[in-house]
């Protein structure tokens, strides 16, 4: 019997599902059981061509609609997503393995927020009038044209919406390629947009690995590429886009610091560290995986952290009581287990977890290492799994320098009751998305993105509009033209 997660076809182009079984089969594995639940096929060159030419053709008319009309469609799509939140959350859980307890509140809902927010902004995208005596300049905020979105596997619905919603609000068309690991959810976003009244072809989904992503990025018709992925992929995609002078948004990896001063509320700080390391089993780019704890509260912090981490419920992700799911794939599980071994070998002190859980699926116990030093592999490299490194520090000056000593710069957090210090520390940290006495909140109203190797551009908020539109400036002369000859 066909599994309910099996989509009608692999791709969604020009308002309908499209199949081409000549493409390499991509198995979809449910991470909680290891069972294959669906198959899609990577896009063939013919499918890539169909998606790009369709999107290109649909874009002009879409951009000519008023912002109010485009916005209404996006907001209708948001309502449909919220009505179907339960089914979409179940699908997200099949796609990623993340527990339903999370997907019910963090995925389709977050996608709907983006559709609603950018739907609301669509009608407000205007230019300026700049008086110059008798003459004047006016500016127009125009769409970029054809945009490509490429997703990572941790938030397949959210990533499709965080890219699709601002792109469409500005009058662009999009071809979106989900991660080959989680191909299912973006198809539903495409389906819902059509149902909400989006013209066929403005949001298309094609499946495939890096090769398909590469074909999209290098196509001369494409004006912009927005990638969520790892730093090595980001470097390749950025370089390929630069070749064609295309706009880019790069949402890449991190190894973010979370700094806890000894005046912090311990339970809140522990809660922040848990949210910043164990949500989605640690598969979150902005995670605060280097937890710097001031020496005075170190043992108290570790004791409370171990106690609360022991309350994680590993189990069937479809059971709403489960609060901690598996790694997305067996491969990702093995990568993370390799890092845990490195932590042990390099002398970090294991506080809890540290191994694969004794159950079906790709579960790793939530793991905390203490006495981690700056040079250890687990403190330097992005692990993308449930492995928290706790490091000690004495002074503010020292911890800021150590926190910044990394190629990454996605996020940073600080817990302290001293508000002057909180703002000073955040001001000195090299990171794009920061938190004070909190961690990993990502409301659509707030800009999201990194500095240094963690990325270029911002998603969400009014900032995202700047990255999906461009300004045309028009000089208007009222009098005669003076010329030298
Ligand atoms: P990845 O870099 O392996 O793949 C990301 C996407 O890029 C996939 O869809 C993949 O098929 C595609 N791709 C790979 N090579 C390509 C190429 N040469 N040209 C075009 N496309 C190509 O990342 P992943 O393993 O799917 O996701 C995990 C990574 O993503 C982590 O580093 C994580 O930190 C990062 N991430 C960042 C954010 C953020 O917003 N900053 C969010 C989620 C994940």
GROMACS .gro file of C-alpha atoms in nm, residues 4-480:
model
  477
    4UNK     CA    1   0.032   0.858   0.292
    5UNK     CA    2   0.353   1.061   0.268
    6UNK     CA    3   0.410   0.960  -0.098
    7UNK     CA    4   0.345   1.269  -0.313
    8UNK     CA    5   0.142   1.247  -0.634
    9UNK     CA    6   0.455   1.321  -0.833
   10UNK     CA    7   0.806   1.449  -0.773
   11UNK     CA    8   0.785   1.807  -0.898
   12UNK     CA    9   0.532   2.087  -0.902
   13UNK     CA   10   0.555   2.306  -1.212
   14UNK     CA   11   0.312   2.548  -1.371
   15UNK     CA   12   0.042   2.477  -1.117
   16UNK     CA   13   0.052   2.099  -1.131
   17UNK     CA   14   0.235   1.788  -1.024
   18UNK     CA   15   0.482   1.669  -1.286
   19UNK     CA   16   0.675   1.343  -1.304
   20UNK     CA   17   0.976   1.227  -1.501
   21UNK     CA   18   1.085   0.885  -1.383
   22UNK     CA   19   1.401   0.911  -1.593
   23UNK     CA   20   1.546   1.115  -1.302
   24UNK     CA   21   1.754   0.939  -1.034
   25UNK     CA   22   1.523   0.791  -0.769
   26UNK     CA   23   1.553   0.960  -0.428
   27UNK     CA   24   1.425   0.745  -0.142
   28UNK     CA   25   1.251   0.924   0.146
   29UNK     CA   26   1.336   0.750   0.472
   30UNK     CA   27   1.140   0.806   0.794
   31UNK     CA   28   1.414   0.875   1.046
   32UNK     CA   29   1.225   0.728   1.340
   33UNK     CA   30   1.208   0.380   1.187
   34UNK     CA   31   1.450   0.367   0.896
   35UNK     CA   32   1.155   0.267   0.676
   36UNK     CA   33   1.130   0.398   0.319
   37UNK     CA   34   0.802   0.591   0.301
   38UNK     CA   35   0.821   0.754  -0.040
   39UNK     CA   36   1.027   0.796  -0.354
   40UNK     CA   37   1.077   1.100  -0.570
   41UNK     CA   38   1.293   1.146  -0.878
   42UNK     CA   39   1.563   1.404  -0.927
   43UNK     CA   40   1.481   1.658  -1.194
   44UNK     CA   41   1.612   1.574  -1.539
   45UNK     CA   42   1.745   1.860  -1.754
   46UNK     CA   43   1.402   1.864  -1.924
   47UNK     CA   44   1.228   1.919  -1.588
   48UNK     CA   45   1.472   2.194  -1.490
   49UNK     CA   46   1.407   2.362  -1.823
   50UNK     CA   47   1.032   2.331  -1.783
   51UNK     CA   48   1.044   2.486  -1.434
   52UNK     CA   49   1.269   2.776  -1.531
   53UNK     CA   50   1.087   2.864  -1.851
   54UNK     CA   51   0.748   2.842  -1.678
   55UNK     CA   52   0.860   3.064  -1.391
   56UNK     CA   53   1.020   3.313  -1.627
   57UNK     CA   54   0.700   3.335  -1.832
   58UNK     CA   55   0.473   3.368  -1.527
   59UNK     CA   56   0.677   3.638  -1.355
   60UNK     CA   57   0.591   3.941  -1.569
   61UNK     CA   58   0.217   3.919  -1.522
   62UNK     CA   59   0.261   3.843  -1.150
   63UNK     CA   60   0.475   4.155  -1.105
   64UNK     CA   61   0.213   4.363  -1.287
   65UNK     CA   62  -0.059   4.270  -1.038
   66UNK     CA   63  -0.101   4.519  -0.758
   67UNK     CA   64   0.072   4.450  -0.430
   68UNK     CA   65  -0.270   4.426  -0.268
   69UNK     CA   66  -0.370   4.147  -0.506
   70UNK     CA   67  -0.046   3.954  -0.454
   71UNK     CA   68  -0.068   4.006  -0.081
   72UNK     CA   69  -0.425   3.877  -0.065
   73UNK     CA   70  -0.316   3.550  -0.228
   74UNK     CA   71  -0.027   3.506   0.014
   75UNK     CA   72  -0.252   3.576   0.312
   76UNK     CA   73  -0.509   3.326   0.183
   77UNK     CA   74  -0.230   3.070   0.155
   78UNK     CA   75  -0.137   3.146   0.517
   79UNK     CA   76  -0.496   3.074   0.626
   80UNK     CA   77  -0.502   2.743   0.436
   81UNK     CA   78  -0.173   2.641   0.597
   82UNK     CA   79  -0.308   2.714   0.943
   83UNK     CA   80  -0.631   2.521   0.872
   84UNK     CA   81  -0.423   2.221   0.764
   85UNK     CA   82  -0.160   2.260   1.031
   86UNK     CA   83  -0.213   1.912   1.171
   87UNK     CA   84  -0.172   1.727   0.840
   88UNK     CA   85   0.117   1.946   0.735
   89UNK     CA   86   0.286   1.885   1.070
   90UNK     CA   87   0.248   1.509   1.032
   91UNK     CA   88   0.407   1.535   0.688
   92UNK     CA   89   0.689   1.751   0.829
   93UNK     CA   90   0.748   1.482   1.090
   94UNK     CA   91   0.765   1.212   0.820
   95UNK     CA   92   0.999   1.430   0.614
   96UNK     CA   93   1.241   1.517   0.898
   97UNK     CA   94   1.171   1.288   1.195
   98UNK     CA   95   1.116   1.591   1.419
   99UNK     CA   96   0.857   1.524   1.692
  100UNK     CA   97   0.500   1.629   1.626
  101UNK     CA   98   0.515   1.824   1.952
  102UNK     CA   99   0.754   2.057   1.766
  103UNK     CA  100   0.621   2.046   1.413
  104UNK     CA  101   0.270   2.140   1.530
  105UNK     CA  102   0.401   2.476   1.653
  106UNK     CA  103   0.715   2.552   1.452
  107UNK     CA  104   0.681   2.458   1.087
  108UNK     CA  105   0.359   2.515   0.893
  109UNK     CA  106   0.276   2.781   1.153
  110UNK     CA  107   0.606   2.958   1.090
  111UNK     CA  108   0.553   2.923   0.714
  112UNK     CA  109   0.205   3.072   0.754
  113UNK     CA  110   0.351   3.361   0.954
  114UNK     CA  111   0.586   3.440   0.665
  115UNK     CA  112   0.305   3.423   0.408
  116UNK     CA  113   0.088   3.646   0.623
  117UNK     CA  114   0.362   3.895   0.707
  118UNK     CA  115   0.492   3.938   0.351
  119UNK     CA  116   0.137   3.927   0.218
  120UNK     CA  117   0.069   4.226   0.442
  121UNK     CA  118   0.378   4.410   0.322
  122UNK     CA  119   0.323   4.349  -0.050
  123UNK     CA  120   0.101   4.654  -0.098
  124UNK     CA  121   0.342   4.885   0.081
  125UNK     CA  122   0.638   4.843  -0.155
  126UNK     CA  123   0.680   5.189  -0.296
  127UNK     CA  124   0.954   5.418  -0.415
  128UNK     CA  125   1.045   5.775  -0.330
  129UNK     CA  126   0.997   6.115  -0.485
  130UNK     CA  127   1.314   6.324  -0.469
  131UNK     CA  128   1.259   6.691  -0.562
  132UNK     CA  129   1.545   6.867  -0.747
  133UNK     CA  130   1.417   7.219  -0.805
  134UNK     CA  131   1.197   7.202  -1.112
  135UNK     CA  132   1.314   6.852  -1.193
  136UNK     CA  133   1.276   6.544  -0.983
  137UNK     CA  134   1.382   6.186  -0.942
  138UNK     CA  135   1.145   5.911  -0.856
  139UNK     CA  136   1.237   5.560  -0.756
  140UNK     CA  137   1.049   5.237  -0.806
  141UNK     CA  138   1.097   4.920  -0.602
  142UNK     CA  139   1.090   4.646  -0.861
  143UNK     CA  140   1.106   4.269  -0.853
  144UNK     CA  141   1.439   4.105  -0.933
  145UNK     CA  142   1.271   3.858  -1.169
  146UNK     CA  143   1.334   3.485  -1.148
  147UNK     CA  144   1.458   3.363  -0.811
  148UNK     CA  145   1.593   3.024  -0.713
  149UNK     CA  146   1.550   2.894  -0.358
  150UNK     CA  147   1.758   2.602  -0.233
  151UNK     CA  148   1.676   2.445   0.102
  152UNK     CA  149   1.844   2.251   0.382
  153UNK     CA  150   1.673   1.952   0.541
  154UNK     CA  151   1.598   2.072   0.892
  155UNK     CA  152   1.295   2.297   0.825
  156UNK     CA  153   1.155   2.204   0.482
  157UNK     CA  154   0.821   2.388   0.512
  158UNK     CA  155   0.961   2.691   0.686
  159UNK     CA  156   1.252   2.735   0.445
  160UNK     CA  157   1.022   2.712   0.140
  161UNK     CA  158   0.798   2.983   0.292
  162UNK     CA  159   1.075   3.205   0.427
  163UNK     CA  160   1.211   3.223   0.072
  164UNK     CA  161   0.891   3.196  -0.129
  165UNK     CA  162   0.680   3.449   0.063
  166UNK     CA  163   0.908   3.755   0.035
  167UNK     CA  164   1.005   3.661  -0.321
  168UNK     CA  165   0.642   3.644  -0.432
  169UNK     CA  166   0.539   3.951  -0.233
  170UNK     CA  167   0.789   4.154  -0.435
  171UNK     CA  168   0.660   4.020  -0.766
  172UNK     CA  169   0.927   3.760  -0.836
  173UNK     CA  170   0.868   3.402  -0.948
  174UNK     CA  171   1.054   3.120  -0.777
  175UNK     CA  172   1.188   2.777  -0.855
  176UNK     CA  173   1.253   2.606  -0.523
  177UNK     CA  174   1.469   2.297  -0.477
  178UNK     CA  175   1.424   2.130  -0.141
  179UNK     CA  176   1.700   1.927   0.016
  180UNK     CA  177   1.710   1.577  -0.134
  181UNK     CA  178   1.677   1.449   0.224
  182UNK     CA  179   1.339   1.617   0.281
  183UNK     CA  180   1.162   1.657  -0.054
  184UNK     CA  181   0.800   1.632   0.061
  185UNK     CA  182   0.686   1.950   0.236
  186UNK     CA  183   0.771   2.215  -0.024
  187UNK     CA  184   0.534   2.041  -0.268
  188UNK     CA  185   0.247   2.112  -0.027
  189UNK     CA  186   0.347   2.480  -0.009
  190UNK     CA  187   0.332   2.497  -0.390
  191UNK     CA  188  -0.006   2.322  -0.394
  192UNK     CA  189  -0.149   2.559  -0.130
  193UNK     CA  190  -0.030   2.870  -0.315
  194UNK     CA  191  -0.219   2.756  -0.624
  195UNK     CA  192  -0.527   2.686  -0.417
  196UNK     CA  193  -0.499   3.035  -0.270
  197UNK     CA  194  -0.510   3.183  -0.620
  198UNK     CA  195  -0.144   3.222  -0.718
  199UNK     CA  196  -0.106   3.212  -1.097
  200UNK     CA  197   0.042   2.886  -1.224
  201UNK     CA  198   0.419   2.905  -1.253
  202UNK     CA  199   0.501   3.167  -0.991
  203UNK     CA  200   0.615   2.907  -0.736
  204UNK     CA  201   0.756   2.580  -0.864
  205UNK     CA  202   0.930   2.292  -0.689
  206UNK     CA  203   1.187   2.063  -0.845
  207UNK     CA  204   1.370   1.781  -0.670
  208UNK     CA  205   1.731   1.681  -0.686
  209UNK     CA  206   2.077   1.681  -0.539
  210UNK     CA  207   2.350   1.943  -0.568
  211UNK     CA  208   2.370   1.887  -0.943
  212UNK     CA  209   2.014   2.012  -0.993
  213UNK     CA  210   2.086   2.304  -0.760
  214UNK     CA  211   2.393   2.384  -0.969
  215UNK     CA  212   2.192   2.377  -1.294
  216UNK     CA  213   1.943   2.625  -1.144
  217UNK     CA  214   2.209   2.859  -1.005
  218UNK     CA  215   2.403   2.883  -1.330
  219UNK     CA  216   2.108   2.939  -1.562
  220UNK     CA  217   2.136   3.284  -1.721
  221UNK     CA  218   1.764   3.351  -1.675
  222UNK     CA  219   1.799   3.338  -1.296
  223UNK     CA  220   1.839   3.674  -1.121
  224UNK     CA  221   1.877   3.568  -0.760
  225UNK     CA  222   1.973   3.267  -0.553
  226UNK     CA  223   1.872   3.219  -0.191
  227UNK     CA  224   2.041   2.922  -0.025
  228UNK     CA  225   2.002   2.769   0.317
  229UNK     CA  226   2.278   2.518   0.370
  230UNK     CA  227   2.629   2.455   0.493
  231UNK     CA  228   2.925   2.690   0.454
  232UNK     CA  229   3.106   2.469   0.196
  233UNK     CA  230   2.793   2.458  -0.022
  234UNK     CA  231   2.743   2.831   0.033
  235UNK     CA  232   3.090   2.905  -0.100
  236UNK     CA  233   3.024   2.702  -0.416
  237UNK     CA  234   2.681   2.851  -0.478
  238UNK     CA  235   2.798   3.207  -0.406
  239UNK     CA  236   3.086   3.165  -0.653
  240UNK     CA  237   2.857   3.022  -0.922
  241UNK     CA  238   2.609   3.306  -0.870
  242UNK     CA  239   2.888   3.565  -0.888
  243UNK     CA  240   2.984   3.432  -1.229
  244UNK     CA  241   2.643   3.544  -1.354
  245UNK     CA  242   2.640   3.862  -1.135
  246UNK     CA  243   2.330   3.733  -0.957
  247UNK     CA  244   2.194   3.854  -0.625
  248UNK     CA  245   2.238   3.612  -0.335
  249UNK     CA  246   2.112   3.541   0.012
  250UNK     CA  247   2.323   3.285   0.197
  251UNK     CA  248   2.188   3.137   0.521
  252UNK     CA  249   2.467   2.909   0.630
  253UNK     CA  250   2.602   2.724   0.930
  254UNK     CA  251   2.722   2.838   1.269
  255UNK     CA  252   2.900   2.755   1.593
  256UNK     CA  253   2.732   3.018   1.800
  257UNK     CA  254   2.825   3.127   2.153
  258UNK     CA  255   2.580   3.138   2.440
  259UNK     CA  256   2.733   3.327   2.731
  260UNK     CA  257   2.602   3.277   3.082
  261UNK     CA  258   2.722   3.515   3.353
  262UNK     CA  259   2.714   3.411   3.715
  263UNK     CA  260   2.434   3.655   3.801
  264UNK     CA  261   2.198   3.485   3.552
  265UNK     CA  262   1.879   3.311   3.656
  266UNK     CA  263   2.005   2.954   3.640
  267UNK     CA  264   1.683   2.790   3.531
  268UNK     CA  265   1.629   3.041   3.252
  269UNK     CA  266   1.989   2.998   3.140
  270UNK     CA  267   1.953   2.619   3.143
  271UNK     CA  268   1.628   2.656   2.945
  272UNK     CA  269   1.808   2.876   2.693
  273UNK     CA  270   2.090   2.623   2.659
  274UNK     CA  271   1.838   2.340   2.609
  275UNK     CA  272   1.643   2.537   2.346
  276UNK     CA  273   1.969   2.635   2.180
  277UNK     CA  274   2.106   2.280   2.160
  278UNK     CA  275   1.836   2.017   2.173
  279UNK     CA  276   1.536   2.155   1.983
  280UNK     CA  277   1.498   1.958   1.659
  281UNK     CA  278   1.760   1.725   1.811
  282UNK     CA  279   2.020   1.996   1.764
  283UNK     CA  280   1.968   2.026   1.388
  284UNK     CA  281   1.934   2.404   1.393
  285UNK     CA  282   2.181   2.639   1.226
  286UNK     CA  283   2.158   2.914   1.488
  287UNK     CA  284   2.219   2.683   1.785
  288UNK     CA  285   2.430   2.814   2.072
  289UNK     CA  286   2.655   2.512   2.082
  290UNK     CA  287   2.943   2.679   2.265
  291UNK     CA  288   2.793   2.747   2.606
  292UNK     CA  289   3.035   2.966   2.801
  293UNK     CA  290   2.953   2.952   3.173
  294UNK     CA  291   3.119   3.184   3.423
  295UNK     CA  292   3.316   2.978   3.673
  296UNK     CA  293   3.118   3.079   3.983
  297UNK     CA  294   2.803   2.896   3.872
  298UNK     CA  295   2.956   2.621   3.661
  299UNK     CA  296   2.883   2.315   3.877
  300UNK     CA  297   2.537   2.439   3.975
  301UNK     CA  298   2.458   2.504   3.608
  302UNK     CA  299   2.583   2.160   3.500
  303UNK     CA  300   2.388   1.982   3.771
  304UNK     CA  301   2.061   2.154   3.677
  305UNK     CA  302   2.131   2.103   3.306
  306UNK     CA  303   2.192   1.729   3.353
  307UNK     CA  304   1.876   1.697   3.560
  308UNK     CA  305   1.656   1.875   3.306
  309UNK     CA  306   1.816   1.704   3.006
  310UNK     CA  307   1.724   1.376   3.174
  311UNK     CA  308   1.359   1.476   3.128
  312UNK     CA  309   1.381   1.461   2.748
  313UNK     CA  310   1.134   1.208   2.611
  314UNK     CA  311   1.278   1.009   2.321
  315UNK     CA  312   1.025   0.803   2.135
  316UNK     CA  313   0.773   0.784   1.855
  317UNK     CA  314   0.777   1.133   1.700
  318UNK     CA  315   0.406   1.101   1.620
  319UNK     CA  316   0.329   1.073   1.991
  320UNK     CA  317   0.277   1.428   2.111
  321UNK     CA  318   0.440   1.343   2.443
  322UNK     CA  319   0.773   1.283   2.266
  323UNK     CA  320   0.999   1.586   2.305
  324UNK     CA  321   1.315   1.464   2.133
  325UNK     CA  322   1.339   1.300   1.792
  326UNK     CA  323   1.598   1.122   1.581
  327UNK     CA  324   1.869   1.259   1.353
  328UNK     CA  325   1.736   1.319   1.004
  329UNK     CA  326   1.939   1.037   0.844
  330UNK     CA  327   2.165   0.749   0.937
  331UNK     CA  328   2.452   0.943   0.778
  332UNK     CA  329   2.387   1.249   0.994
  333UNK     CA  330   2.366   1.024   1.300
  334UNK     CA  331   2.705   0.876   1.218
  335UNK     CA  332   2.860   1.220   1.166
  336UNK     CA  333   2.732   1.331   1.508
  337UNK     CA  334   2.846   1.008   1.678
  338UNK     CA  335   3.190   1.071   1.526
  339UNK     CA  336   3.200   1.414   1.691
  340UNK     CA  337   3.096   1.264   2.024
  341UNK     CA  338   3.389   1.020   2.001
  342UNK     CA  339   3.622   1.311   1.921
  343UNK     CA  340   3.495   1.496   2.230
  344UNK     CA  341   3.575   1.194   2.447
  345UNK     CA  342   3.917   1.140   2.285
  346UNK     CA  343   4.016   1.504   2.319
  347UNK     CA  344   3.943   1.501   2.691
  348UNK     CA  345   3.606   1.672   2.734
  349UNK     CA  346   3.408   1.554   3.040
  350UNK     CA  347   3.086   1.375   2.945
  351UNK     CA  348   2.800   1.497   3.164
  352UNK     CA  349   2.514   1.310   3.000
  353UNK     CA  350   2.420   1.124   2.683
  354UNK     CA  351   2.715   1.039   2.461
  355UNK     CA  352   2.576   0.752   2.259
  356UNK     CA  353   2.313   0.624   2.020
  357UNK     CA  354   1.985   0.560   2.199
  358UNK     CA  355   1.889   0.195   2.236
  359UNK     CA  356   1.584   0.204   2.008
  360UNK     CA  357   1.483   0.191   1.640
  361UNK     CA  358   1.561   0.490   1.423
  362UNK     CA  359   1.851   0.730   1.422
  363UNK     CA  360   1.826   0.859   1.779
  364UNK     CA  361   2.123   1.001   1.968
  365UNK     CA  362   2.089   1.085   2.336
  366UNK     CA  363   2.105   1.456   2.415
  367UNK     CA  364   2.472   1.499   2.501
  368UNK     CA  365   2.651   1.752   2.720
  369UNK     CA  366   3.028   1.786   2.746
  370UNK     CA  367   3.187   2.003   3.016
  371UNK     CA  368   3.549   2.125   3.052
  372UNK     CA  369   3.556   2.184   2.678
  373UNK     CA  370   3.844   2.403   2.561
  374UNK     CA  371   3.852   2.637   2.263
  375UNK     CA  372   4.081   2.418   2.054
  376UNK     CA  373   3.876   2.097   2.078
  377UNK     CA  374   3.710   1.982   1.756
  378UNK     CA  375   3.365   1.986   1.921
  379UNK     CA  376   3.416   2.354   2.005
  380UNK     CA  377   3.530   2.453   1.658
  381UNK     CA  378   3.320   2.265   1.403
  382UNK     CA  379   2.947   2.274   1.341
  383UNK     CA  380   2.810   1.936   1.453
  384UNK     CA  381   2.441   1.982   1.367
  385UNK     CA  382   2.326   1.737   1.630
  386UNK     CA  383   2.242   1.725   2.002
  387UNK     CA  384   2.591   1.790   2.136
  388UNK     CA  385   2.639   2.081   2.375
  389UNK     CA  386   2.987   2.199   2.468
  390UNK     CA  387   3.017   2.380   2.801
  391UNK     CA  388   3.327   2.599   2.836
  392UNK     CA  389   3.436   2.796   3.144
  393UNK     CA  390   3.530   3.163   3.159
  394UNK     CA  391   3.639   3.425   3.413
  395UNK     CA  392   3.591   3.773   3.266
  396UNK     CA  393   3.367   3.951   3.017
  397UNK     CA  394   3.659   4.068   2.807
  398UNK     CA  395   3.799   3.717   2.784
  399UNK     CA  396   3.469   3.553   2.691
  400UNK     CA  397   3.388   3.806   2.419
  401UNK     CA  398   3.728   3.750   2.255
  402UNK     CA  399   3.688   3.372   2.274
  403UNK     CA  400   3.328   3.383   2.150
  404UNK     CA  401   3.438   3.580   1.843
  405UNK     CA  402   3.731   3.350   1.767
  406UNK     CA  403   3.551   3.151   1.497
  407UNK     CA  404   3.494   3.174   1.124
  408UNK     CA  405   3.116   3.168   1.188
  409UNK     CA  406   2.888   3.452   1.298
  410UNK     CA  407   2.527   3.343   1.279
  411UNK     CA  408   2.391   3.387   1.633
  412UNK     CA  409   2.491   3.472   1.988
  413UNK     CA  410   2.318   3.489   2.323
  414UNK     CA  411   2.382   3.623   2.669
  415UNK     CA  412   2.217   3.550   3.002
  416UNK     CA  413   2.271   3.804   3.278
  417UNK     CA  414   2.061   4.023   3.507
  418UNK     CA  415   2.294   4.317   3.438
  419UNK     CA  416   2.129   4.488   3.142
  420UNK     CA  417   2.415   4.728   3.077
  421UNK     CA  418   2.647   4.432   3.043
  422UNK     CA  419   2.398   4.241   2.829
  423UNK     CA  420   2.380   4.517   2.568
  424UNK     CA  421   2.755   4.582   2.582
  425UNK     CA  422   2.837   4.214   2.529
  426UNK     CA  423   2.590   4.175   2.244
  427UNK     CA  424   2.732   4.493   2.091
  428UNK     CA  425   3.078   4.335   2.091
  429UNK     CA  426   2.980   3.995   1.952
  430UNK     CA  427   3.025   3.924   1.582
  431UNK     CA  428   2.688   3.769   1.501
  432UNK     CA  429   2.378   3.856   1.301
  433UNK     CA  430   2.092   3.717   1.513
  434UNK     CA  431   2.130   3.772   1.888
  435UNK     CA  432   1.939   3.703   2.206
  436UNK     CA  433   1.935   3.852   2.556
  437UNK     CA  434   1.803   3.620   2.828
  438UNK     CA  435   1.655   3.397   2.560
  439UNK     CA  436   1.771   3.174   2.275
  440UNK     CA  437   1.658   3.077   1.923
  441UNK     CA  438   1.339   3.281   1.894
  442UNK     CA  439   1.279   3.343   1.523
  443UNK     CA  440   0.970   3.557   1.472
  444UNK     CA  441   0.906   3.663   1.111
  445UNK     CA  442   0.917   4.029   1.220
  446UNK     CA  443   1.287   4.003   1.315
  447UNK     CA  444   1.571   3.995   1.061
  448UNK     CA  445   1.749   3.660   1.052
  449UNK     CA  446   2.094   3.586   0.914
  450UNK     CA  447   2.463   3.577   0.982
  451UNK     CA  448   2.791   3.759   0.944
  452UNK     CA  449   3.138   3.626   0.853
  453UNK     CA  450   3.119   3.274   0.701
  454UNK     CA  451   2.762   3.227   0.824
  455UNK     CA  452   2.613   3.419   0.538
  456UNK     CA  453   2.511   3.720   0.338
  457UNK     CA  454   2.176   3.896   0.343
  458UNK     CA  455   1.884   3.859   0.580
  459UNK     CA  456   1.563   3.661   0.577
  460UNK     CA  457   1.236   3.768   0.739
  461UNK     CA  458   1.132   4.120   0.841
  462UNK     CA  459   1.140   4.424   0.614
  463UNK     CA  460   1.507   4.342   0.547
  464UNK     CA  461   1.407   4.046   0.332
  465UNK     CA  462   1.220   4.281   0.099
  466UNK     CA  463   1.548   4.456   0.020
  467UNK     CA  464   1.699   4.123  -0.079
  468UNK     CA  465   1.415   4.029  -0.316
  469UNK     CA  466   1.373   4.364  -0.490
  470UNK     CA  467   1.579   4.636  -0.652
  471UNK     CA  468   1.543   5.010  -0.691
  472UNK     CA  469   1.504   5.181  -1.025
  473UNK     CA  470   1.578   5.552  -1.024
  474UNK     CA  471   1.422   5.783  -1.285
  475UNK     CA  472   1.542   6.141  -1.348
  476UNK     CA  473   1.268   6.364  -1.490
  477UNK     CA  474   1.372   6.692  -1.657
  478UNK     CA  475   1.109   6.959  -1.698
  479UNK     CA  476   1.313   7.211  -1.899
  480UNK     CA  477   1.546   7.203  -2.198
   0.00000   0.00000   0.00000
